[in-house]
Structures are given as C-alpha cells and as structure tokens.
Short mmCIF file of C-alpha atoms in Angstrom, two decimals:
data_model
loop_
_atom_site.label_atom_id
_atom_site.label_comp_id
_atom_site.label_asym_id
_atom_site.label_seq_id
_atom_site.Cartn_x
_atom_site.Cartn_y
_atom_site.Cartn_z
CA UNK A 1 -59.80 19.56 67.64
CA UNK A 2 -60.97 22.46 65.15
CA UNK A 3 -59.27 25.31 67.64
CA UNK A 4 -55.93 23.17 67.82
CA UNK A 5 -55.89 22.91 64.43
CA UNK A 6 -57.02 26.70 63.62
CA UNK A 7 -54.46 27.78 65.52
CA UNK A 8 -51.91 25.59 64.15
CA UNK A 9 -52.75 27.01 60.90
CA UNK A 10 -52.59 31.24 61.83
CA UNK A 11 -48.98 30.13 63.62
CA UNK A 12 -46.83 32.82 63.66
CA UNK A 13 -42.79 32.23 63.27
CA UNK A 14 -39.84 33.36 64.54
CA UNK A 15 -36.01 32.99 64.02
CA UNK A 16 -34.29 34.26 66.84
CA UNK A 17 -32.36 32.84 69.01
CA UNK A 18 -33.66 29.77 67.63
CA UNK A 19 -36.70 28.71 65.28
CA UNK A 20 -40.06 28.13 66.59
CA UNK A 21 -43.49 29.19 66.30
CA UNK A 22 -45.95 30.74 68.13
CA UNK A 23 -49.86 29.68 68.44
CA UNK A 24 -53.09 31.33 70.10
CA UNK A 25 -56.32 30.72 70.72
CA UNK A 26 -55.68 26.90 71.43
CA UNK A 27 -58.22 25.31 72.69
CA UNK A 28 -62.06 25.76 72.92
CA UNK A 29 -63.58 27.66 75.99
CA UNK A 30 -64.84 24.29 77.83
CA UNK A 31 -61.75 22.14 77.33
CA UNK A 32 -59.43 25.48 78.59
CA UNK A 33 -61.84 25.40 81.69
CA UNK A 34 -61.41 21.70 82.41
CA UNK A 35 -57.69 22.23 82.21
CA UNK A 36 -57.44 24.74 84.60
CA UNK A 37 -59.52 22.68 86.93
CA UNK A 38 -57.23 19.86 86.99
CA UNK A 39 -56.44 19.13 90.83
CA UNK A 40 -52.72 19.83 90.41
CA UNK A 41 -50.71 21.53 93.12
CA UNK A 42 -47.55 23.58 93.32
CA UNK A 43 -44.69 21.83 95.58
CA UNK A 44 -44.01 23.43 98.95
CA UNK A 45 -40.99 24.34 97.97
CA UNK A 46 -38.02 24.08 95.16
CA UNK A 47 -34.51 22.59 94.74
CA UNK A 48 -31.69 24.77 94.31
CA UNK A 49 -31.00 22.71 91.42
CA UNK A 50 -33.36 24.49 88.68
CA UNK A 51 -34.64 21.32 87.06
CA UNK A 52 -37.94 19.64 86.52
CA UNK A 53 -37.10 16.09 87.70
CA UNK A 54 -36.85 16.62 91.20
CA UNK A 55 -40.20 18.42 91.71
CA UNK A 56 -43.66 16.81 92.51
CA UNK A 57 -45.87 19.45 90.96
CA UNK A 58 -47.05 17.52 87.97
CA UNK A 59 -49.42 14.65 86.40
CA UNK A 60 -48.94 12.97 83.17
CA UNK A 61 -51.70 12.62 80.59
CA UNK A 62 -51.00 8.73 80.72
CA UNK A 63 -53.83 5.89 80.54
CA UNK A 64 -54.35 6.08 83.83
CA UNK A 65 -55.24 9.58 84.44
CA UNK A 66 -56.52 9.59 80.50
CA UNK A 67 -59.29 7.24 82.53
CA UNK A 68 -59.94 9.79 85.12
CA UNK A 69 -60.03 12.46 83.72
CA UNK A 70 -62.29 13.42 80.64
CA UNK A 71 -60.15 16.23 79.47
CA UNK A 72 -56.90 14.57 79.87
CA UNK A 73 -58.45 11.92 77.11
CA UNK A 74 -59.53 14.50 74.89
CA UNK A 75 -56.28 16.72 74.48
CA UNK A 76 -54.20 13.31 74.33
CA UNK A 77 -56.55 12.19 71.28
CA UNK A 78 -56.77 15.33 69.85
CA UNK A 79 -52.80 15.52 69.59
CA UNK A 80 -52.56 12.26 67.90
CA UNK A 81 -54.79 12.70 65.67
CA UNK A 82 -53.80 12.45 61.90
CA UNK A 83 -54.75 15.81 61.60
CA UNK A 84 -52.53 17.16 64.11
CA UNK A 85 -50.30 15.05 63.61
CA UNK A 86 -49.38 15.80 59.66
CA UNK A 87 -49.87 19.56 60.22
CA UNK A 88 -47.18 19.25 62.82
CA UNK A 89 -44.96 17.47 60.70
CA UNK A 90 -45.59 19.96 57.46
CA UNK A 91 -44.87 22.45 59.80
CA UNK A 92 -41.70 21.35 61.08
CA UNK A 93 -40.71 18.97 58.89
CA UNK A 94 -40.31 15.90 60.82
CA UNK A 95 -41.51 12.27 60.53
CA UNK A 96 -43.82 11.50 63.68
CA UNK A 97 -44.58 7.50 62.85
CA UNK A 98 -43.72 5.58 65.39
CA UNK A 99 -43.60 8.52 67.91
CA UNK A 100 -45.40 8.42 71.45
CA UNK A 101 -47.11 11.02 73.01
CA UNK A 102 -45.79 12.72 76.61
CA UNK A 103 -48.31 15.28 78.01
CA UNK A 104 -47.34 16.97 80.73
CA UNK A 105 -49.48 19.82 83.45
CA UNK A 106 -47.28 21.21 85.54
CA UNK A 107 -48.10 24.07 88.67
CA UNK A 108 -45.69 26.23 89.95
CA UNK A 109 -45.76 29.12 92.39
CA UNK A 110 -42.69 31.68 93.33
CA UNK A 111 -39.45 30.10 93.88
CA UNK A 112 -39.64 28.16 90.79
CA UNK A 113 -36.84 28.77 88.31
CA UNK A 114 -35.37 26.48 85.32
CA UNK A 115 -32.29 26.32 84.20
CA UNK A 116 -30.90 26.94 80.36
CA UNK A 117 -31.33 23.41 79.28
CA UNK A 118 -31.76 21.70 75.53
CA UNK A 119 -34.37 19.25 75.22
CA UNK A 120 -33.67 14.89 74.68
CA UNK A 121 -32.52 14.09 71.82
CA UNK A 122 -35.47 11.59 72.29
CA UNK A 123 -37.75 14.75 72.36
CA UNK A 124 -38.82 15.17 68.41
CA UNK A 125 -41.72 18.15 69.10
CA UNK A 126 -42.06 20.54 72.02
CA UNK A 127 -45.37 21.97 73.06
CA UNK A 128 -45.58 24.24 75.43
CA UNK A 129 -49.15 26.41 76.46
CA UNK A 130 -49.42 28.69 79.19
CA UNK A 131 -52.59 28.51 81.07
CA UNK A 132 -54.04 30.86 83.95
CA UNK A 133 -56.83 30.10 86.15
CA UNK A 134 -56.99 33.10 88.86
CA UNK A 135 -55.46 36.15 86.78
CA UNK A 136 -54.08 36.36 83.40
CA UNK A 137 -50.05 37.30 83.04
CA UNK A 138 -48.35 37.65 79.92
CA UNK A 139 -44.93 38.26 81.57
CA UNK A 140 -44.37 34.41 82.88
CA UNK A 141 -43.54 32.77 79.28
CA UNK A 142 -40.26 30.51 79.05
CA UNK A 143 -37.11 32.52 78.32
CA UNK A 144 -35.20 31.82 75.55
CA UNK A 145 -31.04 32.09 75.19
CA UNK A 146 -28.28 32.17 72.65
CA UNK A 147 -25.82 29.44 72.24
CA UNK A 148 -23.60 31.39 74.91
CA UNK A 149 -27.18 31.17 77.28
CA UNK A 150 -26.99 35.08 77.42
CA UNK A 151 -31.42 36.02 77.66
CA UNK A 152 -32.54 37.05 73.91
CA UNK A 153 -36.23 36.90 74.62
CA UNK A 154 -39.09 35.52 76.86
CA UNK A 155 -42.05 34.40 75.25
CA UNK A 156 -45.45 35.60 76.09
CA UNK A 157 -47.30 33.82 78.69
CA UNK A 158 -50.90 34.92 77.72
CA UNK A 159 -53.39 33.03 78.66
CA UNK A 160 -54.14 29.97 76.09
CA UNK A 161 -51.52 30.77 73.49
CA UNK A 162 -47.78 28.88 73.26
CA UNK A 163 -45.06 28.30 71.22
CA UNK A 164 -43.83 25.14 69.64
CA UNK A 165 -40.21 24.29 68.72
CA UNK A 166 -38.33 20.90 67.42
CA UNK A 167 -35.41 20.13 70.31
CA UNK A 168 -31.59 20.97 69.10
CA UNK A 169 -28.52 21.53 70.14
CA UNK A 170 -29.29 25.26 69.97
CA UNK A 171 -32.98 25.88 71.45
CA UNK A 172 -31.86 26.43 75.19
CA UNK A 173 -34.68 27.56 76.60
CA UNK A 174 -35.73 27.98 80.31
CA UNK A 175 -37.00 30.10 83.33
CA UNK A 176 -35.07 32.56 84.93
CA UNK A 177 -35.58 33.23 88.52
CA UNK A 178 -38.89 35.94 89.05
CA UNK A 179 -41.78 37.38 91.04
CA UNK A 180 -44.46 34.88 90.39
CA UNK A 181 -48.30 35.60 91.42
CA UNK A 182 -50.80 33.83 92.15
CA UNK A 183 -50.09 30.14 89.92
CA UNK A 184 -48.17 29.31 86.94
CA UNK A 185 -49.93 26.76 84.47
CA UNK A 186 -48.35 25.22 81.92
CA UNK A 187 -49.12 21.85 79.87
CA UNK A 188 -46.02 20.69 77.94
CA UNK A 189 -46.26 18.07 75.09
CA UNK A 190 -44.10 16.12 73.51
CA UNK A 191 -43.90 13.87 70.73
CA UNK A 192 -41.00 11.52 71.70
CA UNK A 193 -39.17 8.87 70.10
CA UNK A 194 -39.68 4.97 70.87
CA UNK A 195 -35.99 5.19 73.11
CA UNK A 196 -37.97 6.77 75.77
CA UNK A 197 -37.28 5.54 78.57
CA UNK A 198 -39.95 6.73 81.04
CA UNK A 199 -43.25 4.29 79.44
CA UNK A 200 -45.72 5.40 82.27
CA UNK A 201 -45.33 8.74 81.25
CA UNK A 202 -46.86 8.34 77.68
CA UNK A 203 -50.15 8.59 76.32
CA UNK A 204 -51.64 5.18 74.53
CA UNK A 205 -51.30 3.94 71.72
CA UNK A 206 -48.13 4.26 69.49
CA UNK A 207 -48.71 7.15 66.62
CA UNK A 208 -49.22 5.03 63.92
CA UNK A 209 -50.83 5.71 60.04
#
C-alpha cells in the first residue's frame, strides 16, 4: 500500500484536453512482478468494432480470482482501503461510499485499437497503469481527444506509472490504431457506482466507512 499511496501523493496534473493526473512508481517491485505474471492472453484476433466488450483478453479482480490469485487480493484491498480511498476522493473531489470496486488486466497484441469513447456515467474513478513484462515502451499510453475527438495527446506508457481521471462528458479517451510489440499490459480500475450492472465483475465487499 505505501508505493500506491506515495505515488498518489507526488501525482502530477494536467489540464488539457481534459483534467487528470498522472502517477509513477505504483506499486512495489514484488507485487509489479506478480502482475505481469498473471496467465492472461491476448485474443487471436480483434473486431473491427474498436471496443472492449467484444474481446476475450481479460480477467476481473473479482472474488473468485481474488481467491486464486494472491496478487489479485492484494491490489483489490489495497484500493479499498481507507487510505486510498480518501486520498482519491481529496484528490478528485468525489464521494466514494457506497462505491464498488471493478479491476480489470487486460493483454493486447497488434491489431488492437479503441475507439474515442467517454466512460459510464456509472464509472466515478478511472485507473489506468501500464505494465510491461518482455520490454519496456513508453509510446503505447491511451490517447486522449478534444470534444471534436481530434488527438491532443497520448499519455506515456512507461512501465508502472498511469494516469487517473473522473469519467465526463468531455474525457474521450482511447487507442488509435499502431505498431504494437511484443504485449500490451494494462490493469484498469474503477470505482463504480451501486447501478452497475455487471456484479461478477466487482471486487468484495461494498466501500463502506
């Protein structure tokens, strides 16, 4: 917990095209290595449809996998800590009682692509931390567009760091199509509100204080 924190407090932030914050340094040596270990695969191939949903390249940090998986039950207590939890919401001011954790690792390879998209409304926090296993990249990071979804910036993808943003109607973000080498790592968490849908998804309990 004392590196998510840490690097919750030495966030950096940013205003354009849309306000979020950057982090590095996330988490400790031994829980980064367990993450990158996670048997998670990349999907044979892609959709022409540039969305999540429809591709199998994932696991959930839910109570089942929180079970099998030591680290999965680590980051998912770690982020609902009270710790965590009220830094995030000094940060960016917004109420997380009641809320319900989503943790996401995801594995893509070339081919993958993401459309511009806004997050749920249902989505309160998003997480996301780019993770490398083979060779670190620093060109991979999420691309983020103006309200017209014209490019403005991609963040950086290096190794362990991320950025963290609270969903609007104005933080389209996404991945536009590129070279990819070797695999793409990413864990994506949420803090979601108690009209989501999608219950298997979620870490356990309820965020409660």
């Amino acid at each position: 917990m004392e590196s998510v924190l840490q690097s919750l407090v030495t966030h950096q932030k940013v205003y354009s095209p849309f306000e979020y914050l950057i982090i590095k340094d996330i988490f400790s040596h031994s829980i980064y290595d367990e993450l990158v270990n996670l048997p998670v695969t990349p999907p044979e191939r892609y959709n022409a449809e540039g969305k999540r949903n429809s591709n199998n390249n994932h696991i959930f940090f839910n109570e089942m996998n929180c079970k099998k998986f030591d680290v999965c039950r680590k980051i998912a207590a770690t982020f609902q800590s009270r710790n965590i939890t009220s830094s995030l919401e000094t940060m960016l001011g917004v109420n997380l009682k009641g809320s319900y954790l989503r943790i996401g690792y995801y594995v893509d390879k070339d081919g993958f692509w993401l459309l511009p998209h806004t997050d749920l409304s249902v989505k309160l926090i998003t997480i996301t931390v780019y993770l490398s296993k083979d060779k670190p990249f620093e060109d991979l990071g999420t691309d983020l567009f103006d309200s017209e979804k014209k490019l403005v910036c991609t963040t950086s993808s290096a190794c362990n760091s991320g950025f963290i943003f609270r969903p609007a109607n104005n933080t389209w973000h996404g991945f536009n199509k590129k070279n990819i080498t070797g695999l793409r790592r990413t864990l994506v968490i949420n803090y979601v509100s108690e009209d989501w849908l999608s219950r298997e998804e979620l870490c356990s309990p309820q965020i409660n204080y």
